[in-house]
Short mmCIF file of C-alpha atoms and ligand atoms in Angstrom, two decimals:
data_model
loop_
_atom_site.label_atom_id
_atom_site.label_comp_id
_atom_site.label_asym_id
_atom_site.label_seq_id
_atom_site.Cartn_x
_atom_site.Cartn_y
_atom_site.Cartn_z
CA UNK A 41 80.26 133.22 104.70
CA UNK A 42 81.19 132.98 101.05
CA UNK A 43 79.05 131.23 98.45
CA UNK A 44 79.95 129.69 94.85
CA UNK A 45 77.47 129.91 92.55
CA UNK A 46 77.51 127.40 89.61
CA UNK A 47 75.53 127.25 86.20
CA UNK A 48 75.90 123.65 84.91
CA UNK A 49 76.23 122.21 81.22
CA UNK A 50 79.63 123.90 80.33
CA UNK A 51 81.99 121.90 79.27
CA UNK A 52 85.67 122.04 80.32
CA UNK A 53 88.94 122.68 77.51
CA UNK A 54 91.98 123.65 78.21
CA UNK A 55 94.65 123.12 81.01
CA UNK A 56 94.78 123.62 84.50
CA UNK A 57 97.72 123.47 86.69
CA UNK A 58 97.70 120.78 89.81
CA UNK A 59 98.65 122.67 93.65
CA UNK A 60 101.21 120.74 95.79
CA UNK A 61 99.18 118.04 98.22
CA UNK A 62 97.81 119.53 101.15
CA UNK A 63 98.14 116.29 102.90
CA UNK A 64 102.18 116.25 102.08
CA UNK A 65 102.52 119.81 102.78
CA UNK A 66 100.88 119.94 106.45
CA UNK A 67 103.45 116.49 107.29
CA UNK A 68 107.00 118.26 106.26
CA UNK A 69 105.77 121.64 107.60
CA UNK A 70 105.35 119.78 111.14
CA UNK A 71 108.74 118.32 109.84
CA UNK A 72 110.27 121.29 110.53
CA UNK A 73 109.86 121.16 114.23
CA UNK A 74 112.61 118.34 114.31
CA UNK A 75 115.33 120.30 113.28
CA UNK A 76 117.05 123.68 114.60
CA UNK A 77 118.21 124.40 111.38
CA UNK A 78 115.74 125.66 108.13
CA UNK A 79 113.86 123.83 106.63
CA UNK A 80 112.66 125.10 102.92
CA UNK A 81 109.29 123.43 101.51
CA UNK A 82 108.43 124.42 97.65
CA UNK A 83 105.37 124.13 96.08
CA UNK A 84 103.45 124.66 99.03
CA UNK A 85 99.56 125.20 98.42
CA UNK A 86 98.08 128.46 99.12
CA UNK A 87 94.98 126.49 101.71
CA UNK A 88 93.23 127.62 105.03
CA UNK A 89 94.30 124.24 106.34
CA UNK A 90 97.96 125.66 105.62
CA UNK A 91 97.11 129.03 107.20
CA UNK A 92 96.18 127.02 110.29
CA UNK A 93 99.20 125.00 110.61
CA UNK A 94 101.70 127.55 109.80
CA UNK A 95 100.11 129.86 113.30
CA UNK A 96 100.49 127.02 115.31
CA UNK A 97 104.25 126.30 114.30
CA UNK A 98 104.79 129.98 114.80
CA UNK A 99 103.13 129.72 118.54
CA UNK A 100 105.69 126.80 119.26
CA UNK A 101 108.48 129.08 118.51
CA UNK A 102 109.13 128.19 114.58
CA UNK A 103 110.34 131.10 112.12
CA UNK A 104 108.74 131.01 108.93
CA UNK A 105 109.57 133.31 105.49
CA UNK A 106 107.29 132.95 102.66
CA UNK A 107 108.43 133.45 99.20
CA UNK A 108 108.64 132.85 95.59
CA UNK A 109 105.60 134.41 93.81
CA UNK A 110 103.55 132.09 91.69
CA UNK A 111 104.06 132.43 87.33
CA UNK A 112 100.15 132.57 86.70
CA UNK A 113 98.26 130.89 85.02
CA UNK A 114 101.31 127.84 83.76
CA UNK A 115 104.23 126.73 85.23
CA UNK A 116 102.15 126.55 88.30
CA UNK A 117 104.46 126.58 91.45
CA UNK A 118 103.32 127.39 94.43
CA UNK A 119 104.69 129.21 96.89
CA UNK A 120 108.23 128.35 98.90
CA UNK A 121 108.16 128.25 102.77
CA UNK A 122 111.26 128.51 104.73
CA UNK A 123 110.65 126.97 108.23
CA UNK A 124 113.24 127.43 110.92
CA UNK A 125 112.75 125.93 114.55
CA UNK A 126 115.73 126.88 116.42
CA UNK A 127 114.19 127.46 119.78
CA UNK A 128 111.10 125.92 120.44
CA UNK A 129 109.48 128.14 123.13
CA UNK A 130 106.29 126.31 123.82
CA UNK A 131 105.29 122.40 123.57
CA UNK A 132 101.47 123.68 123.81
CA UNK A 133 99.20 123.12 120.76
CA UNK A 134 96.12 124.81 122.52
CA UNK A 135 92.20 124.20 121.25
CA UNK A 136 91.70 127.02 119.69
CA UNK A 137 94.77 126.43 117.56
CA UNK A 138 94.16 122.56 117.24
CA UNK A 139 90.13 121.96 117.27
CA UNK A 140 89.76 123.51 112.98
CA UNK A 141 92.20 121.01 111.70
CA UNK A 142 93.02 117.54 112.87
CA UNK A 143 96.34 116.91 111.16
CA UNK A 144 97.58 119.87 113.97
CA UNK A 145 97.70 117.44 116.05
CA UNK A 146 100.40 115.42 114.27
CA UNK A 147 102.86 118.23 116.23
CA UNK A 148 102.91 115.87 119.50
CA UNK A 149 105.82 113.81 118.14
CA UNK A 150 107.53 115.95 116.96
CA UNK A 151 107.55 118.40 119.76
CA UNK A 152 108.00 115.52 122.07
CA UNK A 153 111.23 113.96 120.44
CA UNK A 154 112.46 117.60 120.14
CA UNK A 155 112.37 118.61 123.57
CA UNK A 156 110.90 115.65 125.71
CA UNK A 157 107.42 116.70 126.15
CA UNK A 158 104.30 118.10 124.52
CA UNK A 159 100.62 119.10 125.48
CA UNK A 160 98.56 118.55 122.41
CA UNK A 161 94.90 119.65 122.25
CA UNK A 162 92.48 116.25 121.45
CA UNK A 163 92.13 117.08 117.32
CA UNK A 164 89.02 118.56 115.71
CA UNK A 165 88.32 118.52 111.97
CA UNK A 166 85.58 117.56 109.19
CA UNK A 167 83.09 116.03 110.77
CA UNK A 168 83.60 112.34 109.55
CA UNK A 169 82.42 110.38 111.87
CA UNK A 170 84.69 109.35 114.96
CA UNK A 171 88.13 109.97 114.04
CA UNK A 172 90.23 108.82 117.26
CA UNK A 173 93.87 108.89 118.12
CA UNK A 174 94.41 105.61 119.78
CA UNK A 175 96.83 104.69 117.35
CA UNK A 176 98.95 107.29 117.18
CA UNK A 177 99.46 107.36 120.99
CA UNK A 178 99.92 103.18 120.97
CA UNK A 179 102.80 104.62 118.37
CA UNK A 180 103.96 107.23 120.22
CA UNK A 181 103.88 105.28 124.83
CA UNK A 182 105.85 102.36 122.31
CA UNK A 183 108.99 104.41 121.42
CA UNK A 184 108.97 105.46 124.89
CA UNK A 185 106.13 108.28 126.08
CA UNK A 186 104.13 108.70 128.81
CA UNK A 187 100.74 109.88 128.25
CA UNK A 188 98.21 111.24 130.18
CA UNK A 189 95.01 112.94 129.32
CA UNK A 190 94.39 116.29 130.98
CA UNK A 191 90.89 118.36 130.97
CA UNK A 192 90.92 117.77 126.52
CA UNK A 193 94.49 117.50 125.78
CA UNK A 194 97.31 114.97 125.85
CA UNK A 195 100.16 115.55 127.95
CA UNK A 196 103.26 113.40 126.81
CA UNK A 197 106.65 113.07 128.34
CA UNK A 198 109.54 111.18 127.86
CA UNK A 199 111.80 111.82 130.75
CA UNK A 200 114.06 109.64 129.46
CA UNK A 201 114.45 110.00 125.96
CA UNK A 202 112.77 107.73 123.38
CA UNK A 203 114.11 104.40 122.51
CA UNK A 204 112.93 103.03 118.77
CA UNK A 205 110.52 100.33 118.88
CA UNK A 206 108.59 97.89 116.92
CA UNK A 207 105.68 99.43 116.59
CA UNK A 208 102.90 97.19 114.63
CA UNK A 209 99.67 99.04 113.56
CA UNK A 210 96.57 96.74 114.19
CA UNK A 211 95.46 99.52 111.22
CA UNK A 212 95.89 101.33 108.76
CA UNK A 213 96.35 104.95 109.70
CA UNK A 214 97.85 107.83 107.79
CA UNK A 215 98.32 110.23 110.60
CA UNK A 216 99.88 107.84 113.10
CA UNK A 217 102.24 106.56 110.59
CA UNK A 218 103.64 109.98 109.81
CA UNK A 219 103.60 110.81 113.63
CA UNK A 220 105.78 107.62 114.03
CA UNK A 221 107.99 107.75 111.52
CA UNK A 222 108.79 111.41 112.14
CA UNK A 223 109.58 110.93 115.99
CA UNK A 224 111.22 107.49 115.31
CA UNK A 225 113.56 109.85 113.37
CA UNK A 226 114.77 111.87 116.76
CA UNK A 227 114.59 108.38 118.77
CA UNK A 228 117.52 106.32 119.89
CA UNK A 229 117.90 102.97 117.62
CA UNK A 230 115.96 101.09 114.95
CA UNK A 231 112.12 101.85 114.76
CA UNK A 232 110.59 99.09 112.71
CA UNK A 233 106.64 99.97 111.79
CA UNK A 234 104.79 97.29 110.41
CA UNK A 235 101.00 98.22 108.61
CA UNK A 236 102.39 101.37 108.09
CA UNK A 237 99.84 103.82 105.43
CA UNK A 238 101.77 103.74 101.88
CA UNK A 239 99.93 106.97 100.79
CA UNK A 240 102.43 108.52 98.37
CA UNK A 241 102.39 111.77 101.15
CA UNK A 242 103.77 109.16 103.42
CA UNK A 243 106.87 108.78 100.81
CA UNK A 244 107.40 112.48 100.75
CA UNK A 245 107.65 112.80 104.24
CA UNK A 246 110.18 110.34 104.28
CA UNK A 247 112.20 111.33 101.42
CA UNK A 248 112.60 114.97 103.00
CA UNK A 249 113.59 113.37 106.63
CA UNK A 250 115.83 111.60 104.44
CA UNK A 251 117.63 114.97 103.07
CA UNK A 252 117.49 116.07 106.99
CA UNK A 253 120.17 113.01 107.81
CA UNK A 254 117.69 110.07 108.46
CA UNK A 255 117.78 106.84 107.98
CA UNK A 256 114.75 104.90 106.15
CA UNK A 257 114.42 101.61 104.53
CA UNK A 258 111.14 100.43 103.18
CA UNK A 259 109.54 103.83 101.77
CA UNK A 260 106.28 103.02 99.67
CA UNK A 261 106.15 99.83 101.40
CA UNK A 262 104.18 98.52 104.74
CA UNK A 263 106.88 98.15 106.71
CA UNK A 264 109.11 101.08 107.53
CA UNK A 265 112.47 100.94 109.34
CA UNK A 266 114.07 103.90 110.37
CA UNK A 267 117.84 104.74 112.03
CA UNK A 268 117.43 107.61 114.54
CA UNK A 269 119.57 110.24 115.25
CA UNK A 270 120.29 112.57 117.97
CA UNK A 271 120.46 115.15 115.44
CA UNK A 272 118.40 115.72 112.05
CA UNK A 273 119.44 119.05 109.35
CA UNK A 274 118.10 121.40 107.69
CA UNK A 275 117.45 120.66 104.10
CA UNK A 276 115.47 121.77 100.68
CA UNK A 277 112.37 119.74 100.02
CA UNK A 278 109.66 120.46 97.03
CA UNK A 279 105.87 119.17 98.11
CA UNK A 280 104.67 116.19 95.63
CA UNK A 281 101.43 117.56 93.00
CA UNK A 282 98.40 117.01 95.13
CA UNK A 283 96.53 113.08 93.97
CA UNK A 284 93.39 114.08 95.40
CA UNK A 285 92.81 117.42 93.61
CA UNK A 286 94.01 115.73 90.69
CA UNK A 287 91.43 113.00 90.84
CA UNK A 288 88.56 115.81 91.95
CA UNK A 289 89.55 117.69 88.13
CA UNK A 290 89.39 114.85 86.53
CA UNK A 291 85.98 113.88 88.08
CA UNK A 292 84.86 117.19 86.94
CA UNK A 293 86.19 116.70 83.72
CA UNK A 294 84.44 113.77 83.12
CA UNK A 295 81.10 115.14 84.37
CA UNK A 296 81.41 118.24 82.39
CA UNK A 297 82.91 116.88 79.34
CA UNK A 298 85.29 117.98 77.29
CA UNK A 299 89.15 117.65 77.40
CA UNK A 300 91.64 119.26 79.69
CA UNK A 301 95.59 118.50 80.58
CA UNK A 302 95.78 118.14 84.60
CA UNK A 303 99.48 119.83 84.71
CA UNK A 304 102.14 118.76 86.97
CA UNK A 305 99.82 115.85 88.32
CA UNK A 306 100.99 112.74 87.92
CA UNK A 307 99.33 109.71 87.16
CA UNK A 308 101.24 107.16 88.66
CA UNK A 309 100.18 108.90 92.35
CA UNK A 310 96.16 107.88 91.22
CA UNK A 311 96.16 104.70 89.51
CA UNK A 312 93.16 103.12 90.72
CA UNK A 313 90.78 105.97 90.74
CA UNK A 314 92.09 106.69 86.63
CA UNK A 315 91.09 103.21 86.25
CA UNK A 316 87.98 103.68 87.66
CA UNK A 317 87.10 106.79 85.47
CA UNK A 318 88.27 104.86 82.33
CA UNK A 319 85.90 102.19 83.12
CA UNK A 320 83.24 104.76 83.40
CA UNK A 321 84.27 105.51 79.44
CA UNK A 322 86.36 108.95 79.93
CA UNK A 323 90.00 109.11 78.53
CA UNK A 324 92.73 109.11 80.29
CA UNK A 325 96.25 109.83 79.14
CA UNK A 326 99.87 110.84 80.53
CA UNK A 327 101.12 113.73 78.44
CA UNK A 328 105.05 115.09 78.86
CA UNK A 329 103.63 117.48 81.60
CA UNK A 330 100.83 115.98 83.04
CA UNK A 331 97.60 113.58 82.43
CA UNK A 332 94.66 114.48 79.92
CA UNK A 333 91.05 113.50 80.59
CA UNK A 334 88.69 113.69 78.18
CA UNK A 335 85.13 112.68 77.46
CA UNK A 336 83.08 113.33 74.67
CA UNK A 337 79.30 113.23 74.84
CA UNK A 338 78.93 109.19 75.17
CA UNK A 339 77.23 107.80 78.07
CA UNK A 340 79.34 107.14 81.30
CA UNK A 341 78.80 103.21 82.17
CA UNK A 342 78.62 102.71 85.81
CA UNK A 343 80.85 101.37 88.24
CA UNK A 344 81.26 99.66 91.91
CA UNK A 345 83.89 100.87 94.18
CA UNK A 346 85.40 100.68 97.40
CA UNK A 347 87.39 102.82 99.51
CA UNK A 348 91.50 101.81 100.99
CA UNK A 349 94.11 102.29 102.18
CA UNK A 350 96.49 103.64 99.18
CA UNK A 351 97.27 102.04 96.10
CA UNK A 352 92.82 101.67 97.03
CA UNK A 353 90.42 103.89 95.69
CA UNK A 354 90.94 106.99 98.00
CA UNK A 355 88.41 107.79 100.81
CA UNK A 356 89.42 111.16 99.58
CA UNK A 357 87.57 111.19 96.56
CA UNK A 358 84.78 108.80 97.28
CA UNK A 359 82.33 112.38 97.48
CA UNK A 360 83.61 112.79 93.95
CA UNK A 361 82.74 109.71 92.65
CA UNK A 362 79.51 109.22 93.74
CA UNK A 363 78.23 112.64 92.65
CA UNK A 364 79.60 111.18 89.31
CA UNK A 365 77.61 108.42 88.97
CA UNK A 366 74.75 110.16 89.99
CA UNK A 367 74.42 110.71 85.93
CA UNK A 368 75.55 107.25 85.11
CA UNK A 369 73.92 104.98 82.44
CA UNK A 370 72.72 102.41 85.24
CA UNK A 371 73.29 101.89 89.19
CA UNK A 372 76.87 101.53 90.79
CA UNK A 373 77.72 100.81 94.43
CA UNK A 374 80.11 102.55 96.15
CA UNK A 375 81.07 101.53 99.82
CA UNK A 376 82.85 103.47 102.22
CA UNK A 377 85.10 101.16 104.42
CA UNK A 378 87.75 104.19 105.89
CA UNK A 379 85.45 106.14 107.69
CA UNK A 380 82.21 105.87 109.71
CA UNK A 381 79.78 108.39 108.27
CA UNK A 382 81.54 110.26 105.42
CA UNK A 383 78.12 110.35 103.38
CA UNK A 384 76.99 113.62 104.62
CA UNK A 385 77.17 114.73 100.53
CA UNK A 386 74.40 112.31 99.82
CA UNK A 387 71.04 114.53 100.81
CA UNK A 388 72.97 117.61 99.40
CA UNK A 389 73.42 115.01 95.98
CA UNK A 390 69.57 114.41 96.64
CA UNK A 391 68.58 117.61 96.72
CA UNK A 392 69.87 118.22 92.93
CA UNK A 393 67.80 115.80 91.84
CA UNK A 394 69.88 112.37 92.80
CA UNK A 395 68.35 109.23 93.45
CA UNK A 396 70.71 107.82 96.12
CA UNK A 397 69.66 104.84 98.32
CA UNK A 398 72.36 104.11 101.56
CA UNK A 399 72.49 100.68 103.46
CA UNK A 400 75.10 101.09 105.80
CA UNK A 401 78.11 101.72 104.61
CA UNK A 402 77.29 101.59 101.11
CA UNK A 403 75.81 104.17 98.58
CA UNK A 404 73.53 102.83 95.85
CA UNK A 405 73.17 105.31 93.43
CA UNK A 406 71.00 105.03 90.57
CA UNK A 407 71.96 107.40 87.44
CA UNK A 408 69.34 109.96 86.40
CA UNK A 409 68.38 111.59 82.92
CA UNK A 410 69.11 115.28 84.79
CA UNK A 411 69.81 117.18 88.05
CA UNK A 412 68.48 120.31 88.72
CA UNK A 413 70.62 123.48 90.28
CA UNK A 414 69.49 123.74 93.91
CA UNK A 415 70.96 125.63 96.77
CA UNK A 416 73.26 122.72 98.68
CA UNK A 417 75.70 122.99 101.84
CA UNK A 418 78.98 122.25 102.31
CA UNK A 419 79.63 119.69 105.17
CA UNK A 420 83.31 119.00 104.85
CA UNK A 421 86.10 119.29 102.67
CA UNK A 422 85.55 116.20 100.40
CA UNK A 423 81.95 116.51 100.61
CA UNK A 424 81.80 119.97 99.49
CA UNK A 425 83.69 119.70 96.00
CA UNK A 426 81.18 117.22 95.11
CA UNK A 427 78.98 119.55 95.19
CA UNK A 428 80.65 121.45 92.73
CA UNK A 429 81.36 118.74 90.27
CA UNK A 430 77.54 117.91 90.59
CA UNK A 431 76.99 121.27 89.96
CA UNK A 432 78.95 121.35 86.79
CA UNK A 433 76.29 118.92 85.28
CA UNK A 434 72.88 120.23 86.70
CA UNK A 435 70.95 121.90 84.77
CA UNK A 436 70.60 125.96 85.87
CA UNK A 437 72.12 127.34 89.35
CA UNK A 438 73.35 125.30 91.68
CA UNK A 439 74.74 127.29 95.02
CA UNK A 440 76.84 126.10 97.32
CA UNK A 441 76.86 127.70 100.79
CA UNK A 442 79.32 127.60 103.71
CA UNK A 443 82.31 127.46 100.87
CA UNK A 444 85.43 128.15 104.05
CA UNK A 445 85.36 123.96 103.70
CA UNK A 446 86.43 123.97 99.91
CA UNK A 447 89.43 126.64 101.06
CA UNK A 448 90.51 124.20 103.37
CA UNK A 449 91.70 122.36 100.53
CA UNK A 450 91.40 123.59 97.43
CA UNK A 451 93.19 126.76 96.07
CA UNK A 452 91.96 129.25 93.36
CA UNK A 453 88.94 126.71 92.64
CA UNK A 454 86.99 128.99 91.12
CA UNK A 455 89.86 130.35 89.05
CA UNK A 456 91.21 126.64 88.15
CA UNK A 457 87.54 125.72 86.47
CA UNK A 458 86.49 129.30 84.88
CA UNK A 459 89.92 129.50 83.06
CA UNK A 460 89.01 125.83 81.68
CA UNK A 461 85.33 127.33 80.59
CA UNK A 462 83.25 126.68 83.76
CA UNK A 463 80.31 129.00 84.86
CA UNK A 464 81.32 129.59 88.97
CA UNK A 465 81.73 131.93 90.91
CA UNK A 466 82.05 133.36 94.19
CA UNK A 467 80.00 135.62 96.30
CA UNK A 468 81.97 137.42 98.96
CA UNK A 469 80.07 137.83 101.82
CA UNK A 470 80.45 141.26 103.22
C1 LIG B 226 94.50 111.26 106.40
C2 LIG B 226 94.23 112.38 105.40
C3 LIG B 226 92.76 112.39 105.00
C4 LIG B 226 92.35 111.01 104.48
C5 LIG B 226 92.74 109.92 105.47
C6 LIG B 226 92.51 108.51 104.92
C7 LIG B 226 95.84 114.11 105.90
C8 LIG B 226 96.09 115.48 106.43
N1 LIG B 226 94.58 113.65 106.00
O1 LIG B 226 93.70 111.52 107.54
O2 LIG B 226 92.59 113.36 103.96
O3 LIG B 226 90.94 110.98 104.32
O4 LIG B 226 94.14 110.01 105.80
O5 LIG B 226 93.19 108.34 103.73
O6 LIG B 226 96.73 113.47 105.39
N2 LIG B 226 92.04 105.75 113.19
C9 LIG B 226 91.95 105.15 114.43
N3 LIG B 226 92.84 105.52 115.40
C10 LIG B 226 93.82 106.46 115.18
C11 LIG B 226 93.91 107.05 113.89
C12 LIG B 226 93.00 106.66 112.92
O7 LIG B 226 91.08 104.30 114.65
O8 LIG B 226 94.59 106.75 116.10
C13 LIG B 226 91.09 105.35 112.13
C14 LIG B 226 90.24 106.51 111.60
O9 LIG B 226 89.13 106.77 112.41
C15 LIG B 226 89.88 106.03 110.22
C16 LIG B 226 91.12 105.23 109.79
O10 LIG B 226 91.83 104.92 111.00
O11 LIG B 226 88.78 105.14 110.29
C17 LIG B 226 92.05 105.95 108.83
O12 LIG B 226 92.36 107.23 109.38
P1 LIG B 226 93.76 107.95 109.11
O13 LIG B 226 94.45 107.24 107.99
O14 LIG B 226 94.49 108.07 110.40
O15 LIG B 226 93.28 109.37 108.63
P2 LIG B 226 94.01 110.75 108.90
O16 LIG B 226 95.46 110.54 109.02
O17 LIG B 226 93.29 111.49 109.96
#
């Protein structure tokens, strides 16, 4: 297993260029399975998590061309995927497929409006605490499906075609609002979501189903209403800059100091989590081609924070945050309201020198003069790019073992933070 090795107290200059999202990308590739025709994604992110998904489309039967190689280092665009499903040969997702990623399992729909049935391995995925998938199946039995469970997966039919519902989420739920909206899209009539996610991924789906012939009112809002059709096309859809790794350079940024353009993100996609970092004291500004952050060597102030649904501070870069304000002139409180036990960064935070207290579902973490490079593990995705950006301001080495989480979602880390004057780098394990 690979290893990043960090020496702390660089600062960061320059300009690095933002990936498309991973959690946009994964949604239109599974997009692709509603449609015979092609379907061409740009600026999709070179990820593990992308890997995954594109062998499980192929076992269902969907044809997929890569091309377009990437203009290093600026323009950054990533690489173009042409995704063609015109006969899908099996409705299986099996667990070996499913159990690394859990957004693999947003293929049920899809494969069910497409060809009236589907046998979806139960999802796997970071290990955040319970992640179920009550809601997307409430979603799924009200346009229509009938579900069963069978020895780990779930079996869903619809004999009879699906009919467009009202479909009102009793939560907030990413995943089952893209599962929804991208089946309603292959139902008969008017699918009306209520509490659907607004995560600005959520909008990109929904644009792109738009170019493929469907009908949606309400994008960016909580309630969704879509037209369905019998039919959807093909279509040409480019993959929004990725918020999350956006926010996670920009937390590095600020823990590193120094002053670097974030290019192609966009700071509209990340409002609440740039106001948080401005209230910590680092600069934030939208340039023609991106946002700068910058911090000089003042103190950061602390800050309190909780985690929602989008326009909220993300869940996504709670991790990020906290190791933060493990430096911070004073104590903030950060509380974790989206998932159950996403705090598995906290002893790894410790073990650099932290001095984190947790009640609950709330952090209290006390800023410290220093931390000290340790050797740390990577737990998840989230978790494990904390690591890094607490790495960044520790004092010696700091290693980070079990990296394969970071490639789940991050692409050319290493690259993206040497280029701007970081210390990392990676041991290959033979
Ligand atoms: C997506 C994102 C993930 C992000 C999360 C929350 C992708 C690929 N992943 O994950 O990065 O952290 O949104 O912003 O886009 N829940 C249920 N029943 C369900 C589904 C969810 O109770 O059927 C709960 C979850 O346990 C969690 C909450 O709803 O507590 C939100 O989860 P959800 O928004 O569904 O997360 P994902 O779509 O899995």
């Amino acid at each position: 297993m690979d290893r990043i090795s960090i020496v702390g107290g660089k600062a960061l200059n320059g300009s690095l260029a933002i990936s498309g999202a991973k959690n946009a990308a994964l949604p239109l590739m599974i997009a692709s399975l509603l449609t015979p025709e092609r379907l061409t994604l740009k600026n999709v992110p070179n990820l593990a998590d992308v890997n995954t998904l594109a062998r499980i489309l192929r076992n269902h039967g969907v044809d997929l061309a890569v091309d377009g190689k990437r203009a290093d280092p600026s323009p950054y665009l990533g690489e173009t995927f042409h995704l063609t499903a015109r006969d899908i040969v099996d409705t299986t997702a099996p667990y070996e497929m499913v159990n690394r990623m859990r957004a693999s399992f947003w293929v049920l729909g899809p494969l069910l409006a497409r060809c009236g049935e589907a046998r979806v391995s139960m999802p796997g995925g970071c290990a955040i605490g319970t992640r179920p998938v009550d809601l997307h199946l409430a979603g799924l039995k009200a346009l229509g499906a009938e579900i069963d469970i069978d020895g780990g997966y779930v079996v869903a039919k619809a004999r009879k075609g699906l009919k467009g519902a009202r479909v009102v989420f009793p939560k907030v739920s990413v995943g089952a609002t893209h599962a929804v909206l991208m089946t309603a899209a292959l139902a008969k009539g008017e699918t009306v979501i209520e509490n659907a996610a607004r995560e600005p991924e959520i909008g990109d789906v929904a644009d792109c189903l738009v170019k493929m012939g469907a009908r949606i009112d309400g994008v960016g809002t909580s309630t969704l209403r879509i037209q369905g059709t019998s039919r959807l096309e093909g279509a040409v859809h480019t993959v929004l800059p990725d918020r999350i790794e956006t926010g996670t350079y920009a937390f590095a940024v600020a823990a590193a100091g120094g002053d670097v353009e974030l290019k192609g993100a966009r700071k509209s996609l990340l409002e609440t989590a740039f106001a948080a970092l401005e209230k910590t004291g680092v600069g934030v500004t939208e340039t023609a081609t991106g946002v700068r952050v910058s911090r000089n060597s003042g103190a950061l102030e602390p800050i309190s924070v909780e985690t929602q649904p989008f326009p909220g501070f993300p869940t996504d870069l709670q991790a990020q945050l906290m190791a933060l304000m493990t430096r911070a002139n004073g104590t903030s409180v950060i509380r974790e309201t989206i998932f159950e036990n996403r705090f598995m960064h906290v002893q790894e935070l410790v073990r650099l020198g932290a001095d984190i207290q947790l009640q609950g579902d709330t952090a209290i973490v006390k800023g410290v003069k220093s931390l000290r490079g340790a050797q740390v593990m990577a737990t998840d995705l989230r978790a494990s790019v904390s690591l890094v950006i607490a790495g960044l301001m520790a004092e010696g080495k700091t290693t980070i073992n079990r990296v394969y989480h970071l490639d789940r979602g991050f692409e050319r880390l290493e690259q993206k933070l040497s280029g701007c004057g970081a210390s990392i780098e990676r041991q290959v394990s033979g």
